[in-house]
């Protein structure tokens, strides 16, 4: 694992702009000189969708700040409900919009004026339940960011941590349900903050707001007034009203009061726990696999917690890589888990704790589109299956209702009755007591036109029989069976619009306007498309599977989420020890290459490694892999630990193998960084159970991937270098 951490650090120091294949399409222009067009992004790790634009060509002849094209659709990459269900916040690569249920208007709170050509993985934002505050990370280097709290109304902000470890998946903060306080992680310590006091500049100094050591996973809000905090094997309950006083004595006395003791140490950054509002029940997830359910004896706070059930989620052909726990109104928890299997698409399941306190599966979901959502009162669970949203009553786990729908991307409850369904075509509100959801606005559009009756923009979505008409005042859409689209046109009396070659490699094409009256002129609507960029460079992520399978599941899930083709070099000892993981790697379509049969230094002096020995070792590894997976290894290999010689390489060539080399004789990080990029591969050793940095494995891998994408590297399998 040392090589994994080192090579990730090497790559992060060595590479420093992002590639997104942006395409203009579906051009149309009306007699009022307003042009319609779509912009589609295909970026690794980002959602792919077509956004509908409208641009008044009679104004400034460019997409400048004085003539920003209007966004007519709003894709729900993230949805959040605020202010007791009064508003819905939508985030995507174009910015943040807010839908008001009272006025039925969608307004952009913040959006990019130009095309987000560098749209990639959307960084997470954690907003307060009332929507007044938000916390997010602003990236300042390849691996660091600023942890920021912002007032969403006036955009004032405060930097809480200038050197936080950047993450593409989480923000290390947790809000109280009344939005008055939050807890954040900084330098392996936990602090509390009251944003009203912070922005009024009357908040006490940070060193007096310290709760204790740990990471954000060491703490959970139980109620607005109570916090559960785990330090090593001791469980504490902290009254939030006493936080200020506790901070004054940080380092002198432990926080809160002891309410229980664990039988084994809670590992900060690796283990995860969940508790109910009454803070007398506990779920701990270890190694992203083992789930334990406990009761706390609050009358005997120094006693060990009472284990009710324990379950390993690693079965023969699947590995868990994602857990979510939802507490049913203070009663029993609902556990959602996603598993990698031998099928290309992961499966999911729902578990709950039955009356005998046993972790029991209640739903098995072979195909799903989005994570589930539990209603605020815990009585209903919404699950997005393949083109269907199911609503289950959690009391007896009976299906209450279901609706056929477009593919869903995000589910969130507005209240105990109304579910918001973010889909690939529309965002809708579904009153679970009715039959048909109400369309709030469109997510994406391709088949747009001008309506010959009203003159409005009209769109035909594939999943709907009727057309939608655009309400320009509210920036929303409504169904219309009477819409009669004009035939598409790319030219009127004054202008012609067309697509052509883009100089910017981030764009598949460019959008042009030709002026047909006065002085003839042709210009690119978006100037960025004319910025010449260098050709993309190729690099391969190499995962060396030697003798430890830790990390395989994480690698598969992350690489699959980014659509990456990577190469696993597999050793015979790995196949022998971990046949199930070997089959999992092969079944998920990754390129599999050879790393010899045994993990031995072929350049060592202990034994004489001749041509015959090397040939037999390669052949045996081929046979072992085929017998395990039914598939053939690719004809690529490298010697264990990248230690090679002329004999080793020549023997492999004679056996029909191409050799993948990497220098191992350079010690300094800077030199290794250069060699990494020069050799076009980044080797990462699978297996991290014995390394102190194991809790950062997934974050480091995702950071590495995004850093390479940001640096315009095309990540390819080793065979395509």
PDB file of C-alpha atoms in Angstrom, residues 534-720:
ATOM      1  CA  UNK A 534      -3.068  21.359 -26.970  1.00  0.00           C
ATOM      2  CA  UNK A 535      -3.800  17.759 -27.844  1.00  0.00           C
ATOM      3  CA  UNK A 536      -4.857  15.518 -24.977  1.00  0.00           C
ATOM      4  CA  UNK A 537      -2.296  13.235 -23.403  1.00  0.00           C
ATOM      5  CA  UNK A 538      -2.962   9.606 -22.531  1.00  0.00           C
ATOM      6  CA  UNK A 539      -2.246   7.968 -19.211  1.00  0.00           C
ATOM      7  CA  UNK A 540      -3.180   4.605 -17.712  1.00  0.00           C
ATOM      8  CA  UNK A 541      -4.212   3.798 -14.157  1.00  0.00           C
ATOM      9  CA  UNK A 542      -2.626   0.452 -13.296  1.00  0.00           C
ATOM     10  CA  UNK A 543      -3.960  -1.517 -10.327  1.00  0.00           C
ATOM     11  CA  UNK A 544      -1.545  -4.214  -9.162  1.00  0.00           C
ATOM     12  CA  UNK A 545      -3.356  -7.084  -7.411  1.00  0.00           C
ATOM     13  CA  UNK A 546      -0.664  -9.047  -5.585  1.00  0.00           C
ATOM     14  CA  UNK A 547      -1.741 -10.636  -2.297  1.00  0.00           C
ATOM     15  CA  UNK A 548      -4.448  -8.461  -0.724  1.00  0.00           C
ATOM     16  CA  UNK A 549      -7.969  -7.712  -2.013  1.00  0.00           C
ATOM     17  CA  UNK A 550      -8.711  -4.665   0.148  1.00  0.00           C
ATOM     18  CA  UNK A 551      -9.748  -1.781  -2.054  1.00  0.00           C
ATOM     19  CA  UNK A 552     -10.922  -3.834  -5.034  1.00  0.00           C
ATOM     20  CA  UNK A 553     -14.559  -2.977  -4.421  1.00  0.00           C
ATOM     21  CA  UNK A 554     -13.814   0.726  -3.985  1.00  0.00           C
ATOM     22  CA  UNK A 555     -11.731   0.796  -7.158  1.00  0.00           C
ATOM     23  CA  UNK A 556     -14.470  -0.900  -9.178  1.00  0.00           C
ATOM     24  CA  UNK A 557     -17.252   1.378  -7.963  1.00  0.00           C
ATOM     25  CA  UNK A 558     -15.263   4.613  -8.387  1.00  0.00           C
ATOM     26  CA  UNK A 559     -13.865   3.732 -11.813  1.00  0.00           C
ATOM     27  CA  UNK A 560     -17.307   2.636 -12.984  1.00  0.00           C
ATOM     28  CA  UNK A 561     -18.913   5.861 -11.745  1.00  0.00           C
ATOM     29  CA  UNK A 562     -16.424   7.811 -13.886  1.00  0.00           C
ATOM     30  CA  UNK A 563     -16.759   5.480 -16.865  1.00  0.00           C
ATOM     31  CA  UNK A 564     -13.048   4.668 -16.755  1.00  0.00           C
ATOM     32  CA  UNK A 565     -11.312   1.820 -18.543  1.00  0.00           C
ATOM     33  CA  UNK A 566      -8.432   0.767 -16.306  1.00  0.00           C
ATOM     34  CA  UNK A 567      -6.066  -2.189 -16.163  1.00  0.00           C
ATOM     35  CA  UNK A 568      -5.627  -4.697 -13.355  1.00  0.00           C
ATOM     36  CA  UNK A 569      -2.347  -6.618 -13.318  1.00  0.00           C
ATOM     37  CA  UNK A 570      -3.186  -9.801 -11.446  1.00  0.00           C
ATOM     38  CA  UNK A 571      -0.785 -12.136  -9.714  1.00  0.00           C
ATOM     39  CA  UNK A 572      -1.353 -15.897  -9.386  1.00  0.00           C
ATOM     40  CA  UNK A 573      -1.217 -15.676  -5.606  1.00  0.00           C
ATOM     41  CA  UNK A 574      -4.037 -13.102  -5.699  1.00  0.00           C
ATOM     42  CA  UNK A 575      -6.145 -15.424  -7.868  1.00  0.00           C
ATOM     43  CA  UNK A 576      -5.555 -18.299  -5.456  1.00  0.00           C
ATOM     44  CA  UNK A 577      -6.439 -16.253  -2.361  1.00  0.00           C
ATOM     45  CA  UNK A 578      -9.251 -14.156  -3.807  1.00  0.00           C
ATOM     46  CA  UNK A 579     -11.040 -15.964  -6.659  1.00  0.00           C
ATOM     47  CA  UNK A 580     -14.292 -14.097  -6.022  1.00  0.00           C
ATOM     48  CA  UNK A 581     -12.645 -10.689  -6.300  1.00  0.00           C
ATOM     49  CA  UNK A 582     -10.822 -11.867  -9.426  1.00  0.00           C
ATOM     50  CA  UNK A 583     -14.138 -12.841 -11.007  1.00  0.00           C
ATOM     51  CA  UNK A 584     -15.591  -9.505  -9.912  1.00  0.00           C
ATOM     52  CA  UNK A 585     -12.821  -7.576 -11.660  1.00  0.00           C
ATOM     53  CA  UNK A 586     -13.205  -9.573 -14.870  1.00  0.00           C
ATOM     54  CA  UNK A 587     -17.025  -9.480 -14.833  1.00  0.00           C
ATOM     55  CA  UNK A 588     -17.024  -5.683 -14.603  1.00  0.00           C
ATOM     56  CA  UNK A 589     -15.163  -5.407 -17.889  1.00  0.00           C
ATOM     57  CA  UNK A 590     -11.756  -4.201 -16.729  1.00  0.00           C
ATOM     58  CA  UNK A 591      -8.693  -5.085 -18.760  1.00  0.00           C
ATOM     59  CA  UNK A 592      -6.839  -7.866 -16.937  1.00  0.00           C
ATOM     60  CA  UNK A 593      -3.136  -8.431 -17.495  1.00  0.00           C
ATOM     61  CA  UNK A 594      -0.510 -10.699 -15.967  1.00  0.00           C
ATOM     62  CA  UNK A 595       1.851 -10.056 -13.069  1.00  0.00           C
ATOM     63  CA  UNK A 596       3.442 -13.499 -13.162  1.00  0.00           C
ATOM     64  CA  UNK A 597       2.289 -16.479 -11.101  1.00  0.00           C
ATOM     65  CA  UNK A 598       4.042 -15.710  -7.846  1.00  0.00           C
ATOM     66  CA  UNK A 599       5.034 -12.458  -6.165  1.00  0.00           C
ATOM     67  CA  UNK A 600       8.779 -12.990  -6.395  1.00  0.00           C
ATOM     68  CA  UNK A 601      11.578 -10.599  -7.302  1.00  0.00           C
ATOM     69  CA  UNK A 602      12.733 -12.106 -10.605  1.00  0.00           C
ATOM     70  CA  UNK A 603      15.955 -10.088 -10.403  1.00  0.00           C
ATOM     71  CA  UNK A 604      16.838 -11.530  -6.996  1.00  0.00           C
ATOM     72  CA  UNK A 605      19.981 -13.559  -6.342  1.00  0.00           C
ATOM     73  CA  UNK A 606      18.414 -16.243  -4.128  1.00  0.00           C
ATOM     74  CA  UNK A 607      17.393 -18.417  -7.072  1.00  0.00           C
ATOM     75  CA  UNK A 608      18.306 -18.736 -10.730  1.00  0.00           C
ATOM     76  CA  UNK A 609      15.370 -17.449 -12.745  1.00  0.00           C
ATOM     77  CA  UNK A 610      15.919 -18.585 -16.320  1.00  0.00           C
ATOM     78  CA  UNK A 611      13.830 -18.310 -19.476  1.00  0.00           C
ATOM     79  CA  UNK A 612      12.019 -21.588 -18.833  1.00  0.00           C
ATOM     80  CA  UNK A 613      10.963 -20.525 -15.331  1.00  0.00           C
ATOM     81  CA  UNK A 614       9.581 -17.204 -16.575  1.00  0.00           C
ATOM     82  CA  UNK A 615       7.691 -18.848 -19.459  1.00  0.00           C
ATOM     83  CA  UNK A 616       6.130 -21.413 -17.129  1.00  0.00           C
ATOM     84  CA  UNK A 617       5.140 -18.739 -14.614  1.00  0.00           C
ATOM     85  CA  UNK A 618       3.386 -16.683 -17.292  1.00  0.00           C
ATOM     86  CA  UNK A 619       1.615 -19.731 -18.721  1.00  0.00           C
ATOM     87  CA  UNK A 620       0.454 -20.923 -15.304  1.00  0.00           C
ATOM     88  CA  UNK A 621      -0.944 -17.484 -14.490  1.00  0.00           C
ATOM     89  CA  UNK A 622      -2.910 -17.535 -17.759  1.00  0.00           C
ATOM     90  CA  UNK A 623      -4.366 -20.931 -16.932  1.00  0.00           C
ATOM     91  CA  UNK A 624      -5.253 -19.980 -13.347  1.00  0.00           C
ATOM     92  CA  UNK A 625      -7.025 -16.833 -14.525  1.00  0.00           C
ATOM     93  CA  UNK A 626      -8.969 -18.718 -17.213  1.00  0.00           C
ATOM     94  CA  UNK A 627      -9.990 -21.482 -14.797  1.00  0.00           C
ATOM     95  CA  UNK A 628     -11.205 -18.821 -12.335  1.00  0.00           C
ATOM     96  CA  UNK A 629     -13.025 -16.447 -14.703  1.00  0.00           C
ATOM     97  CA  UNK A 630     -13.533 -18.272 -18.007  1.00  0.00           C
ATOM     98  CA  UNK A 631     -11.734 -15.365 -19.676  1.00  0.00           C
ATOM     99  CA  UNK A 632      -8.272 -14.830 -21.086  1.00  0.00           C
ATOM    100  CA  UNK A 633      -5.667 -12.443 -19.750  1.00  0.00           C
ATOM    101  CA  UNK A 634      -4.573  -9.741 -22.171  1.00  0.00           C
ATOM    102  CA  UNK A 635      -1.079 -10.237 -23.574  1.00  0.00           C
ATOM    103  CA  UNK A 636       0.455  -7.572 -21.358  1.00  0.00           C
ATOM    104  CA  UNK A 637       2.538  -8.171 -18.267  1.00  0.00           C
ATOM    105  CA  UNK A 638       5.050  -6.726 -15.893  1.00  0.00           C
ATOM    106  CA  UNK A 639       7.287  -8.462 -13.394  1.00  0.00           C
ATOM    107  CA  UNK A 640       6.318  -8.281  -9.694  1.00  0.00           C
ATOM    108  CA  UNK A 641       7.293  -4.942  -8.135  1.00  0.00           C
ATOM    109  CA  UNK A 642       8.339  -3.669 -11.607  1.00  0.00           C
ATOM    110  CA  UNK A 643      11.796  -5.184 -11.059  1.00  0.00           C
ATOM    111  CA  UNK A 644      12.979  -6.293 -14.456  1.00  0.00           C
ATOM    112  CA  UNK A 645      15.950  -7.076 -16.657  1.00  0.00           C
ATOM    113  CA  UNK A 646      16.786  -7.642 -20.308  1.00  0.00           C
ATOM    114  CA  UNK A 647      16.228 -11.403 -19.900  1.00  0.00           C
ATOM    115  CA  UNK A 648      12.824 -10.896 -18.264  1.00  0.00           C
ATOM    116  CA  UNK A 649      11.586  -8.588 -21.014  1.00  0.00           C
ATOM    117  CA  UNK A 650      12.970 -10.670 -23.885  1.00  0.00           C
ATOM    118  CA  UNK A 651      11.452 -13.850 -22.470  1.00  0.00           C
ATOM    119  CA  UNK A 652       8.048 -12.186 -22.236  1.00  0.00           C
ATOM    120  CA  UNK A 653       8.324 -11.002 -25.844  1.00  0.00           C
ATOM    121  CA  UNK A 654       9.155 -14.548 -26.985  1.00  0.00           C
ATOM    122  CA  UNK A 655       6.076 -15.788 -25.103  1.00  0.00           C
ATOM    123  CA  UNK A 656       3.914 -13.263 -26.960  1.00  0.00           C
ATOM    124  CA  UNK A 657       3.637 -10.616 -24.236  1.00  0.00           C
ATOM    125  CA  UNK A 658       4.110  -6.867 -24.392  1.00  0.00           C
ATOM    126  CA  UNK A 659       5.867  -5.432 -21.335  1.00  0.00           C
ATOM    127  CA  UNK A 660       4.607  -2.478 -19.274  1.00  0.00           C
ATOM    128  CA  UNK A 661       7.549  -0.809 -17.560  1.00  0.00           C
ATOM    129  CA  UNK A 662       7.885   1.680 -14.750  1.00  0.00           C
ATOM    130  CA  UNK A 663      11.099   3.039 -13.176  1.00  0.00           C
ATOM    131  CA  UNK A 664      11.703   1.869  -9.622  1.00  0.00           C
ATOM    132  CA  UNK A 665      15.148   3.349  -9.012  1.00  0.00           C
ATOM    133  CA  UNK A 666      14.134   6.972  -8.396  1.00  0.00           C
ATOM    134  CA  UNK A 667      13.660   8.026  -4.795  1.00  0.00           C
ATOM    135  CA  UNK A 668      12.547  11.652  -4.777  1.00  0.00           C
ATOM    136  CA  UNK A 669       8.881  12.532  -5.148  1.00  0.00           C
ATOM    137  CA  UNK A 670       9.567  15.189  -7.789  1.00  0.00           C
ATOM    138  CA  UNK A 671      11.641  12.810  -9.908  1.00  0.00           C
ATOM    139  CA  UNK A 672       9.079  10.034  -9.533  1.00  0.00           C
ATOM    140  CA  UNK A 673       6.329  12.440 -10.556  1.00  0.00           C
ATOM    141  CA  UNK A 674       8.175  13.196 -13.760  1.00  0.00           C
ATOM    142  CA  UNK A 675       8.808   9.493 -14.410  1.00  0.00           C
ATOM    143  CA  UNK A 676       5.149   8.709 -13.749  1.00  0.00           C
ATOM    144  CA  UNK A 677       3.952  11.020 -16.488  1.00  0.00           C
ATOM    145  CA  UNK A 678       6.864  10.179 -18.784  1.00  0.00           C
ATOM    146  CA  UNK A 679       6.070   6.486 -18.581  1.00  0.00           C
ATOM    147  CA  UNK A 680       2.345   7.205 -19.075  1.00  0.00           C
ATOM    148  CA  UNK A 681       1.253   4.913 -16.257  1.00  0.00           C
ATOM    149  CA  UNK A 682       0.368   5.401 -12.604  1.00  0.00           C
ATOM    150  CA  UNK A 683       0.784   2.125 -10.690  1.00  0.00           C
ATOM    151  CA  UNK A 684      -1.401   1.627  -7.616  1.00  0.00           C
ATOM    152  CA  UNK A 685      -1.044  -1.429  -5.412  1.00  0.00           C
ATOM    153  CA  UNK A 686      -4.355  -3.005  -4.333  1.00  0.00           C
ATOM    154  CA  UNK A 687      -4.566  -3.698  -0.619  1.00  0.00           C
ATOM    155  CA  UNK A 688      -4.527  -1.158   2.178  1.00  0.00           C
ATOM    156  CA  UNK A 689      -5.506  -2.955   5.365  1.00  0.00           C
ATOM    157  CA  UNK A 690      -2.103  -2.482   6.970  1.00  0.00           C
ATOM    158  CA  UNK A 691      -1.657   1.191   6.170  1.00  0.00           C
ATOM    159  CA  UNK A 692      -2.468   4.044   8.529  1.00  0.00           C
ATOM    160  CA  UNK A 693      -3.962   6.071   5.679  1.00  0.00           C
ATOM    161  CA  UNK A 694      -6.526   3.476   4.661  1.00  0.00           C
ATOM    162  CA  UNK A 695      -9.442   5.735   5.557  1.00  0.00           C
ATOM    163  CA  UNK A 696      -8.374   8.119   2.783  1.00  0.00           C
ATOM    164  CA  UNK A 697      -8.130   5.472   0.060  1.00  0.00           C
ATOM    165  CA  UNK A 698     -11.371   6.297  -1.785  1.00  0.00           C
ATOM    166  CA  UNK A 699     -10.851  10.050  -1.461  1.00  0.00           C
ATOM    167  CA  UNK A 700      -7.273   9.812  -2.702  1.00  0.00           C
ATOM    168  CA  UNK A 701      -8.276   7.693  -5.694  1.00  0.00           C
ATOM    169  CA  UNK A 702     -11.096  10.044  -6.641  1.00  0.00           C
ATOM    170  CA  UNK A 703      -8.791  13.026  -6.132  1.00  0.00           C
ATOM    171  CA  UNK A 704      -6.226  11.439  -8.428  1.00  0.00           C
ATOM    172  CA  UNK A 705      -8.818  10.739 -11.126  1.00  0.00           C
ATOM    173  CA  UNK A 706     -10.164  14.285 -11.029  1.00  0.00           C
ATOM    174  CA  UNK A 707      -6.676  15.779 -11.037  1.00  0.00           C
ATOM    175  CA  UNK A 708      -5.820  13.811 -14.173  1.00  0.00           C
ATOM    176  CA  UNK A 709      -9.079  14.852 -15.838  1.00  0.00           C
ATOM    177  CA  UNK A 710      -8.474  18.473 -14.861  1.00  0.00           C
ATOM    178  CA  UNK A 711      -5.049  18.248 -16.476  1.00  0.00           C
ATOM    179  CA  UNK A 712      -6.595  17.084 -19.778  1.00  0.00           C
ATOM    180  CA  UNK A 713      -5.329  13.539 -19.507  1.00  0.00           C
ATOM    181  CA  UNK A 714      -7.301  10.833 -21.268  1.00  0.00           C
ATOM    182  CA  UNK A 715      -7.373   7.868 -18.891  1.00  0.00           C
ATOM    183  CA  UNK A 716      -7.072   4.675 -20.942  1.00  0.00           C
ATOM    184  CA  UNK A 717      -6.263   0.998 -20.345  1.00  0.00           C
ATOM    185  CA  UNK A 718      -2.623   0.025 -20.706  1.00  0.00           C
ATOM    186  CA  UNK A 719      -3.257  -1.622 -24.095  1.00  0.00           C
ATOM    187  CA  UNK A 720      -4.280   1.745 -25.612  1.00  0.00           C
TER     188      UNK A 720
END
